[in-house]
Amino acid sequence: MTNPAHRSYPPETVPAVLVLGDGSVYPGFGFGATGKNLGEAVFTTAMTGYQETMTDPSYHRQIVVTAAPHIGNTGWNDEDDESHDGRIWVAGLVVRDLAHRVSNWRATSSLPEAMKQQGVIGISGIDTRTLVRRLRNHGSVKAGIFSGELAQRPHDELIAEVREQEDMAGADLAGEVSVDKAYTVPAVGATRYRIVAFDMGIKTATPRNFARRGIETVVVPAGTSFAEVEKLQPDGVFISNGPGDPATADDMVATLREILAAKIPFFGICFGNQLLGRALGLQTYKMKFGHRGINVPVLHHESGKIDITSQNHGFALAAPGNTETLPADCQETDRAFSTDFGPALITHTCLNDGTVEGVALRSGLAYSVQYHPESAAGPHDAHPLFDQFLALLEQHSQERKA
């Protein structure tokens, strides 16, 4: 049998169309499965890591347009999936040029083969430069990929079908990607601490980062009650990334408020950042086109340090006063606000557009960021955030013993 790392395959000739809810239609060639997939069209600026992107549960119900033109050359492997069960979560994939040869020693199959196996539809031959600029200028939009015989249907019918799908705003999706039963990721070496991690769409790299620091992670389903968390006697609590509108997560916000009231150390990323902000009294909103990529610059206001970060979110926290952005030179008074759990502060903002990228209690007992410090895929600039949580667990443990 030919090693997949050296196998070529012919270009796809299956007709396909990408249809946007604004009425525009982009013809191309289908790959992966054949049929139709509906979702919200978004774009990612990442040039690498398409397997990690496609298996990230945060991309549930999203058709991902790749700004990088050449996709598929590294194939698909058994090591880089970020979903717990290896599932591809994107609703569809839109590329300019699909590689016709797999060229990576770790590859076990090609990108089209993996997508076909899981029923995910892709379309190639699209002028993604034009499409990305359209999404950037006009915002993310409802979309659908239709391939094979379905691509031959009248465009008016396809546009109507795309427009009839559910809006992303108001969508409660965390329960659709979360695990049904709790599972444990053991620490590497001796167990120093145990934390509870709410799976809102958690990536497998996150518990691995905790494990390397001697932290055992009990991953629990979204919606787990505070009483159930207490039974596990955790040293800390974590809330992961995930899809959907944070404004729908009232029960999770209520649970998080109980966690904060109990003074349990807390760390959140992405969806977890939005939930911490809501628990502290801030509002959320749907962004025009969101942040999706692995090269987003974020300023930490307390240290002045700039991290290049991995991001995937279409919703964000509003700043105090319900403004959507803050200038890079904003003063501490612009970032400070009062909460039921003590003074809090906006800690990070995005240097591209001024959106809120982090929030924390001044006590240090709870903090969160909007980006993905597990760097799968992406740069390692934000890895110290895991060390910060370990230091918080150590400090809290010592204070309890005192």
Short mmCIF file of C-alpha atoms in Angstrom, two decimals:
data_model
loop_
_atom_site.label_atom_id
_atom_site.label_comp_id
_atom_site.label_asym_id
_atom_site.label_seq_id
_atom_site.Cartn_x
_atom_site.Cartn_y
_atom_site.Cartn_z
CA MET A 1 0.00 0.00 0.00
CA THR A 2 1.30 3.46 -0.89
CA ASN A 3 2.24 5.62 2.07
CA PRO A 4 -0.31 8.49 2.26
CA ALA A 5 2.60 10.87 2.71
CA HIS A 6 3.66 10.15 -0.88
CA ARG A 7 0.27 9.64 -2.52
CA SER A 8 -1.22 11.90 -5.18
CA TYR A 9 -4.90 12.05 -6.05
CA PRO A 10 -6.66 13.64 -9.01
CA PRO A 11 -8.41 16.99 -8.67
CA GLU A 12 -12.11 16.84 -7.89
CA THR A 13 -14.55 17.41 -10.76
CA VAL A 14 -17.76 17.35 -8.70
CA PRO A 15 -19.73 20.57 -9.36
CA ALA A 16 -20.45 22.65 -6.27
CA VAL A 17 -21.65 26.12 -5.29
CA LEU A 18 -21.16 28.26 -2.23
CA VAL A 19 -24.31 30.28 -1.57
CA LEU A 20 -24.43 33.28 0.79
CA GLY A 21 -27.50 34.67 2.44
CA ASP A 22 -26.87 38.02 0.79
CA GLY A 23 -27.74 36.39 -2.54
CA SER A 24 -24.23 35.90 -3.93
CA VAL A 25 -23.28 32.54 -5.46
CA TYR A 26 -19.75 31.19 -5.98
CA PRO A 27 -19.32 28.17 -8.27
CA GLY A 28 -16.49 25.72 -7.66
CA PHE A 29 -15.62 22.06 -7.27
CA GLY A 30 -16.75 19.84 -4.43
CA PHE A 31 -14.47 17.66 -2.32
CA GLY A 32 -14.99 15.54 0.76
CA ALA A 33 -18.61 14.42 1.12
CA THR A 34 -21.31 15.19 -1.46
CA GLY A 35 -24.58 16.87 -0.56
CA LYS A 36 -25.21 20.07 1.40
CA ASN A 37 -24.03 21.73 4.60
CA LEU A 38 -25.47 24.93 6.07
CA GLY A 39 -23.78 27.30 8.49
CA GLU A 40 -22.37 30.77 9.05
CA ALA A 41 -19.59 31.77 6.64
CA VAL A 42 -16.52 33.01 8.53
CA PHE A 43 -12.87 33.38 7.56
CA THR A 44 -9.62 32.41 9.24
CA THR A 45 -6.30 34.09 8.56
CA ALA A 46 -4.27 31.09 9.80
CA MET A 47 -1.78 29.78 7.25
CA THR A 48 -1.28 26.45 9.06
CA GLY A 49 -3.20 24.14 11.38
CA TYR A 50 -6.30 23.39 9.30
CA GLN A 51 -6.79 20.02 11.06
CA GLU A 52 -6.78 21.65 14.50
CA THR A 53 -9.15 24.33 13.21
CA MET A 54 -11.59 21.85 11.69
CA THR A 55 -11.73 19.68 14.82
CA ASP A 56 -12.15 22.64 17.20
CA PRO A 57 -15.72 22.41 18.58
CA SER A 58 -15.88 26.21 18.66
CA TYR A 59 -16.36 26.05 14.87
CA HIS A 60 -19.65 24.15 15.20
CA ARG A 61 -22.16 25.38 12.56
CA GLN A 62 -19.56 27.53 10.79
CA ILE A 63 -18.41 27.26 7.18
CA VAL A 64 -14.75 28.22 7.31
CA VAL A 65 -13.14 30.19 4.48
CA THR A 66 -9.34 29.93 4.49
CA ALA A 67 -7.49 33.13 3.68
CA ALA A 68 -4.38 31.04 2.93
CA PRO A 69 -4.74 29.88 -0.69
CA HIS A 70 -3.17 26.40 -0.63
CA ILE A 71 -4.80 23.87 1.72
CA GLY A 72 -4.42 20.12 2.19
CA ASN A 73 -0.74 19.51 1.47
CA THR A 74 -0.02 18.03 4.92
CA GLY A 75 -2.97 15.64 4.70
CA TRP A 76 -4.66 14.32 7.83
CA ASN A 77 -3.10 12.48 10.77
CA ASP A 78 -4.12 10.68 13.96
CA GLU A 79 -2.39 13.08 16.36
CA ASP A 80 -3.61 16.64 15.78
CA ASP A 81 -7.37 16.38 16.38
CA GLU A 82 -8.58 18.91 18.97
CA SER A 83 -12.01 17.35 19.58
CA HIS A 84 -12.22 14.68 22.26
CA ASP A 85 -13.54 12.06 19.83
CA GLY A 86 -11.74 13.18 16.65
CA ARG A 87 -14.86 14.70 15.16
CA ILE A 88 -14.66 17.41 12.50
CA TRP A 89 -16.88 20.23 13.76
CA VAL A 90 -16.78 22.77 10.93
CA ALA A 91 -19.95 22.81 8.85
CA GLY A 92 -17.92 23.14 5.66
CA LEU A 93 -14.59 24.25 4.22
CA VAL A 94 -13.96 26.78 1.43
CA VAL A 95 -10.51 26.91 -0.20
CA ARG A 96 -8.82 28.41 -3.24
CA ASP A 97 -6.46 25.59 -4.17
CA LEU A 98 -6.81 22.05 -2.84
CA ALA A 99 -3.50 20.20 -2.74
CA HIS A 100 -3.41 17.19 -5.03
CA ARG A 101 -0.55 15.53 -3.18
CA VAL A 102 -0.21 14.68 0.51
CA SER A 103 3.31 15.55 1.62
CA ASN A 104 3.85 14.91 5.33
CA TRP A 105 5.42 11.91 7.03
CA ARG A 106 2.74 11.84 9.75
CA ALA A 107 -0.21 11.76 7.34
CA THR A 108 -2.53 8.75 7.49
CA SER A 109 -5.02 10.02 4.91
CA SER A 110 -5.81 13.09 2.82
CA LEU A 111 -7.99 16.04 3.82
CA PRO A 112 -10.77 15.09 1.33
CA GLU A 113 -10.74 11.49 2.58
CA ALA A 114 -11.14 12.58 6.22
CA MET A 115 -13.96 14.95 5.29
CA LYS A 116 -15.74 12.33 3.20
CA GLN A 117 -15.54 9.82 6.04
CA GLN A 118 -17.26 12.26 8.41
CA GLY A 119 -19.79 13.71 5.97
CA VAL A 120 -18.25 17.19 5.75
CA ILE A 121 -18.48 19.05 2.43
CA GLY A 122 -15.78 21.27 0.98
CA ILE A 123 -15.56 23.49 -2.09
CA SER A 124 -12.42 24.51 -3.96
CA GLY A 125 -11.70 26.84 -6.86
CA ILE A 126 -13.21 29.83 -5.04
CA ASP A 127 -11.58 33.27 -5.25
CA THR A 128 -11.13 33.41 -1.50
CA ARG A 129 -9.46 36.83 -1.67
CA THR A 130 -12.71 38.33 -2.93
CA LEU A 131 -14.79 36.27 -0.50
CA VAL A 132 -12.70 37.19 2.57
CA ARG A 133 -12.89 40.87 1.66
CA ARG A 134 -16.66 40.57 1.30
CA LEU A 135 -16.98 38.98 4.77
CA ARG A 136 -14.59 41.53 6.24
CA ASN A 137 -16.50 44.47 4.78
CA HIS A 138 -20.06 43.23 5.28
CA GLY A 139 -19.71 40.74 8.14
CA SER A 140 -20.23 37.02 8.66
CA VAL A 141 -23.33 35.75 6.90
CA LYS A 142 -25.52 32.66 6.59
CA ALA A 143 -24.20 30.30 3.94
CA GLY A 144 -24.46 26.85 2.42
CA ILE A 145 -22.32 24.53 0.29
CA PHE A 146 -24.21 22.41 -2.24
CA SER A 147 -22.40 19.79 -4.30
CA GLY A 148 -23.25 17.13 -6.84
CA GLU A 149 -26.83 17.15 -8.12
CA LEU A 150 -27.88 19.65 -5.45
CA ALA A 151 -25.60 22.24 -7.02
CA GLN A 152 -27.77 22.13 -10.15
CA ARG A 153 -30.87 23.43 -8.37
CA PRO A 154 -32.07 26.96 -9.19
CA HIS A 155 -30.08 29.57 -7.31
CA ASP A 156 -33.22 31.21 -5.92
CA GLU A 157 -34.12 27.95 -4.17
CA LEU A 158 -30.64 27.58 -2.70
CA ILE A 159 -30.55 31.19 -1.47
CA ALA A 160 -33.97 30.77 0.20
CA GLU A 161 -32.82 27.59 1.95
CA VAL A 162 -29.69 29.31 3.22
CA ARG A 163 -31.65 32.27 4.57
CA GLU A 164 -34.12 30.03 6.43
CA GLN A 165 -31.49 28.53 8.75
CA GLU A 166 -31.20 29.61 12.38
CA ASP A 167 -29.24 32.78 13.19
CA MET A 168 -25.95 32.41 15.08
CA ALA A 169 -27.03 35.25 17.37
CA GLY A 170 -29.16 33.63 20.05
CA ALA A 171 -27.89 30.12 19.28
CA ASP A 172 -27.26 27.94 22.37
CA LEU A 173 -24.68 25.47 21.05
CA ALA A 174 -22.42 24.51 23.96
CA GLY A 175 -24.67 21.61 24.95
CA GLU A 176 -24.40 20.22 21.40
CA VAL A 177 -20.61 19.91 21.51
CA SER A 178 -20.08 19.07 25.19
CA VAL A 179 -19.47 15.55 26.51
CA ASP A 180 -22.36 13.56 27.97
CA LYS A 181 -20.34 12.12 30.86
CA ALA A 182 -17.41 13.39 32.89
CA TYR A 183 -13.94 12.03 32.27
CA THR A 184 -10.55 12.60 33.89
CA VAL A 185 -7.24 13.61 32.32
CA PRO A 186 -4.56 12.59 34.86
CA ALA A 187 -1.58 14.69 35.77
CA VAL A 188 1.81 13.87 34.34
CA GLY A 189 3.80 12.57 37.31
CA ALA A 190 2.61 13.38 40.81
CA THR A 191 -0.80 15.05 41.13
CA ARG A 192 -0.40 18.45 42.72
CA TYR A 193 -3.93 19.76 42.25
CA ARG A 194 -7.31 18.76 40.84
CA ILE A 195 -9.49 21.10 38.83
CA VAL A 196 -12.95 20.85 37.28
CA ALA A 197 -13.10 21.92 33.63
CA PHE A 198 -16.48 22.74 32.09
CA ASP A 199 -16.55 21.38 28.56
CA MET A 200 -18.22 24.11 26.50
CA GLY A 201 -16.27 22.81 23.48
CA ILE A 202 -12.90 22.08 25.07
CA LYS A 203 -9.84 21.33 22.95
CA THR A 204 -7.72 18.31 23.89
CA ALA A 205 -4.56 20.44 24.15
CA THR A 206 -5.97 22.31 27.16
CA PRO A 207 -6.08 19.43 29.69
CA ARG A 208 -2.68 18.33 28.38
CA ASN A 209 -1.25 21.72 29.34
CA PHE A 210 -2.69 21.33 32.83
CA ALA A 211 -1.38 17.75 33.06
CA ARG A 212 2.18 18.86 32.28
CA ARG A 213 1.99 21.10 35.35
CA GLY A 214 0.87 18.32 37.67
CA ILE A 215 -2.81 19.25 37.50
CA GLU A 216 -5.48 16.52 37.21
CA THR A 217 -8.46 17.71 35.15
CA VAL A 218 -11.98 16.39 35.62
CA VAL A 219 -13.83 17.43 32.45
CA VAL A 220 -17.56 17.80 33.11
CA PRO A 221 -20.50 18.47 30.76
CA ALA A 222 -21.79 21.97 30.17
CA GLY A 223 -24.64 22.56 32.59
CA THR A 224 -23.08 20.68 35.51
CA SER A 225 -24.42 22.22 38.72
CA PHE A 226 -22.35 23.88 41.42
CA ALA A 227 -23.44 21.17 43.88
CA GLU A 228 -21.94 18.53 41.58
CA VAL A 229 -18.74 20.56 41.29
CA GLU A 230 -18.48 20.82 45.08
CA LYS A 231 -18.67 17.02 45.42
CA LEU A 232 -15.48 16.74 43.37
CA GLN A 233 -13.67 19.03 45.86
CA PRO A 234 -11.64 20.83 43.19
CA ASP A 235 -8.74 23.14 43.91
CA GLY A 236 -9.88 25.30 41.00
CA VAL A 237 -12.40 25.61 38.17
CA PHE A 238 -11.85 26.20 34.46
CA ILE A 239 -14.35 27.05 31.69
CA SER A 240 -13.28 26.29 28.14
CA ASN A 241 -13.82 27.74 24.70
CA GLY A 242 -17.00 26.87 22.84
CA PRO A 243 -19.51 27.87 20.15
CA GLY A 244 -22.69 29.88 20.25
CA ASP A 245 -24.02 33.06 21.81
CA PRO A 246 -22.87 33.64 25.43
CA ALA A 247 -26.05 35.64 26.03
CA THR A 248 -27.95 32.33 26.06
CA ALA A 249 -25.83 30.80 28.88
CA ASP A 250 -27.77 32.16 31.87
CA ASP A 251 -27.59 28.90 33.85
CA MET A 252 -23.83 28.66 33.35
CA VAL A 253 -23.42 32.29 34.45
CA ALA A 254 -25.42 31.55 37.60
CA THR A 255 -23.21 28.54 38.35
CA LEU A 256 -20.08 30.62 37.81
CA ARG A 257 -21.38 33.24 40.23
CA GLU A 258 -21.70 30.48 42.85
CA ILE A 259 -18.11 29.45 42.13
CA LEU A 260 -16.91 33.02 42.58
CA ALA A 261 -18.92 33.45 45.79
CA ALA A 262 -17.30 30.28 47.15
CA LYS A 263 -13.88 31.86 46.42
CA ILE A 264 -12.68 28.95 44.29
CA PRO A 265 -9.81 29.92 41.95
CA PHE A 266 -11.10 30.39 38.40
CA PHE A 267 -9.57 30.52 34.92
CA GLY A 268 -11.48 30.84 31.64
CA ILE A 269 -10.67 31.10 27.95
CA CYS A 270 -12.77 32.30 25.00
CA PHE A 271 -16.36 31.33 25.91
CA GLY A 272 -15.14 31.16 29.52
CA ASN A 273 -13.97 34.76 29.23
CA GLN A 274 -17.38 35.89 28.05
CA LEU A 275 -19.07 33.99 30.88
CA LEU A 276 -16.76 35.49 33.52
CA GLY A 277 -17.48 38.93 32.11
CA ARG A 278 -21.21 38.28 32.30
CA ALA A 279 -20.88 36.94 35.86
CA LEU A 280 -19.13 40.20 36.76
CA GLY A 281 -21.89 42.30 35.20
CA LEU A 282 -20.57 43.05 31.69
CA GLN A 283 -22.54 42.62 28.47
CA THR A 284 -21.70 40.63 25.32
CA TYR A 285 -22.36 41.35 21.65
CA LYS A 286 -21.99 39.68 18.25
CA MET A 287 -18.98 40.94 16.31
CA LYS A 288 -19.12 41.96 12.68
CA PHE A 289 -16.80 39.20 11.45
CA GLY A 290 -15.00 38.03 14.59
CA HIS A 291 -11.41 36.99 15.20
CA ARG A 292 -10.24 33.71 13.65
CA GLY A 293 -6.57 33.06 13.11
CA ILE A 294 -3.27 32.45 14.89
CA ASN A 295 -1.66 35.86 14.51
CA VAL A 296 -3.83 38.27 16.54
CA PRO A 297 -1.86 40.81 18.65
CA VAL A 298 -3.13 41.33 22.19
CA LEU A 299 -1.89 43.91 24.71
CA HIS A 300 -1.66 43.05 28.42
CA HIS A 301 -2.22 46.46 29.98
CA GLU A 302 -0.68 45.65 33.37
CA SER A 303 2.70 44.55 32.00
CA GLY A 304 2.76 46.26 28.60
CA LYS A 305 3.56 42.89 27.02
CA ILE A 306 2.13 42.05 23.59
CA ASP A 307 1.28 38.43 22.76
CA ILE A 308 0.59 37.05 19.30
CA THR A 309 -2.40 34.80 19.91
CA SER A 310 -4.62 32.09 18.47
CA GLN A 311 -8.29 33.10 18.34
CA ASN A 312 -11.68 31.85 17.23
CA HIS A 313 -14.71 33.82 18.36
CA GLY A 314 -17.62 35.71 16.86
CA PHE A 315 -18.87 37.22 20.13
CA ALA A 316 -17.05 39.48 22.58
CA LEU A 317 -17.34 41.26 25.91
CA ALA A 318 -18.34 44.90 25.95
CA ALA A 319 -16.14 47.19 28.04
CA PRO A 320 -17.43 49.00 31.13
CA GLY A 321 -19.98 51.55 30.01
CA ASN A 322 -21.09 49.07 27.31
CA THR A 323 -18.63 50.34 24.70
CA GLU A 324 -17.46 47.70 22.24
CA THR A 325 -13.83 48.83 22.05
CA LEU A 326 -11.09 50.48 24.09
CA PRO A 327 -8.10 52.41 22.71
CA ALA A 328 -4.63 50.91 23.24
CA ASP A 329 -3.67 53.93 25.38
CA CYS A 330 -6.77 53.76 27.59
CA GLN A 331 -6.30 54.57 31.25
CA GLU A 332 -6.89 52.24 34.18
CA THR A 333 -9.99 54.22 35.09
CA ASP A 334 -11.45 53.28 31.69
CA ARG A 335 -10.83 49.59 32.39
CA ALA A 336 -11.87 49.37 36.06
CA PHE A 337 -15.36 48.44 37.23
CA SER A 338 -17.17 47.23 40.34
CA THR A 339 -18.71 43.78 40.77
CA ASP A 340 -20.53 41.76 43.40
CA PHE A 341 -17.23 39.98 44.07
CA GLY A 342 -14.98 43.02 44.46
CA PRO A 343 -13.17 45.38 42.09
CA ALA A 344 -12.40 44.09 38.60
CA LEU A 345 -10.40 45.20 35.60
CA ILE A 346 -10.22 44.77 31.85
CA THR A 347 -6.71 43.31 31.55
CA HIS A 348 -6.23 42.74 27.80
CA THR A 349 -7.37 44.36 24.56
CA CYS A 350 -6.84 43.52 20.89
CA LEU A 351 -4.43 45.82 19.09
CA ASN A 352 -6.22 45.28 15.78
CA ASP A 353 -9.59 46.69 16.81
CA GLY A 354 -9.63 47.47 20.55
CA THR A 355 -11.99 44.66 21.60
CA VAL A 356 -11.84 43.31 25.14
CA GLU A 357 -9.52 40.28 25.36
CA GLY A 358 -9.29 39.65 29.10
CA VAL A 359 -10.89 40.39 32.46
CA ALA A 360 -9.92 39.69 36.07
CA LEU A 361 -10.85 40.33 39.67
CA ARG A 362 -8.29 42.59 41.32
CA SER A 363 -7.95 39.98 44.06
CA GLY A 364 -6.43 37.66 41.45
CA LEU A 365 -8.85 34.87 42.33
CA ALA A 366 -10.50 34.84 38.89
CA TYR A 367 -9.19 35.77 35.46
CA SER A 368 -9.86 34.94 31.83
CA VAL A 369 -8.74 35.70 28.28
CA GLN A 370 -10.56 35.72 24.97
CA TYR A 371 -7.84 33.87 23.06
CA HIS A 372 -6.51 30.28 23.08
CA PRO A 373 -3.31 29.88 25.14
CA GLU A 374 -3.10 26.13 24.38
CA SER A 375 -1.73 27.13 20.93
CA ALA A 376 -3.30 24.32 18.92
CA ALA A 377 -2.71 25.58 16.35
CA GLY A 378 -0.79 28.78 16.97
CA PRO A 379 2.08 30.54 18.75
CA HIS A 380 3.18 29.76 22.31
CA ASP A 381 3.25 33.35 23.58
CA ALA A 382 0.32 32.80 25.96
CA HIS A 383 1.49 29.54 27.58
CA PRO A 384 2.38 31.41 30.84
CA LEU A 385 -1.35 31.76 31.51
CA PHE A 386 -1.33 28.09 32.55
CA ASP A 387 1.59 28.81 34.89
CA GLN A 388 -0.41 31.72 36.31
CA PHE A 389 -3.25 29.34 37.16
CA LEU A 390 -0.83 26.91 38.80
CA ALA A 391 0.59 29.78 40.91
CA LEU A 392 -2.96 30.80 41.87
CA LEU A 393 -3.77 27.24 42.98
CA GLU A 394 -0.59 27.13 45.06
CA GLN A 395 -1.31 30.50 46.67
CA HIS A 396 -4.90 29.55 47.46
CA SER A 397 -3.81 26.21 48.93
CA GLN A 398 -1.30 27.90 51.23
CA GLU A 399 -3.87 30.46 52.36
CA ARG A 400 -6.33 27.71 53.28
CA LYS A 401 -3.67 25.92 55.34
CA ALA A 402 -2.66 29.11 57.17
#
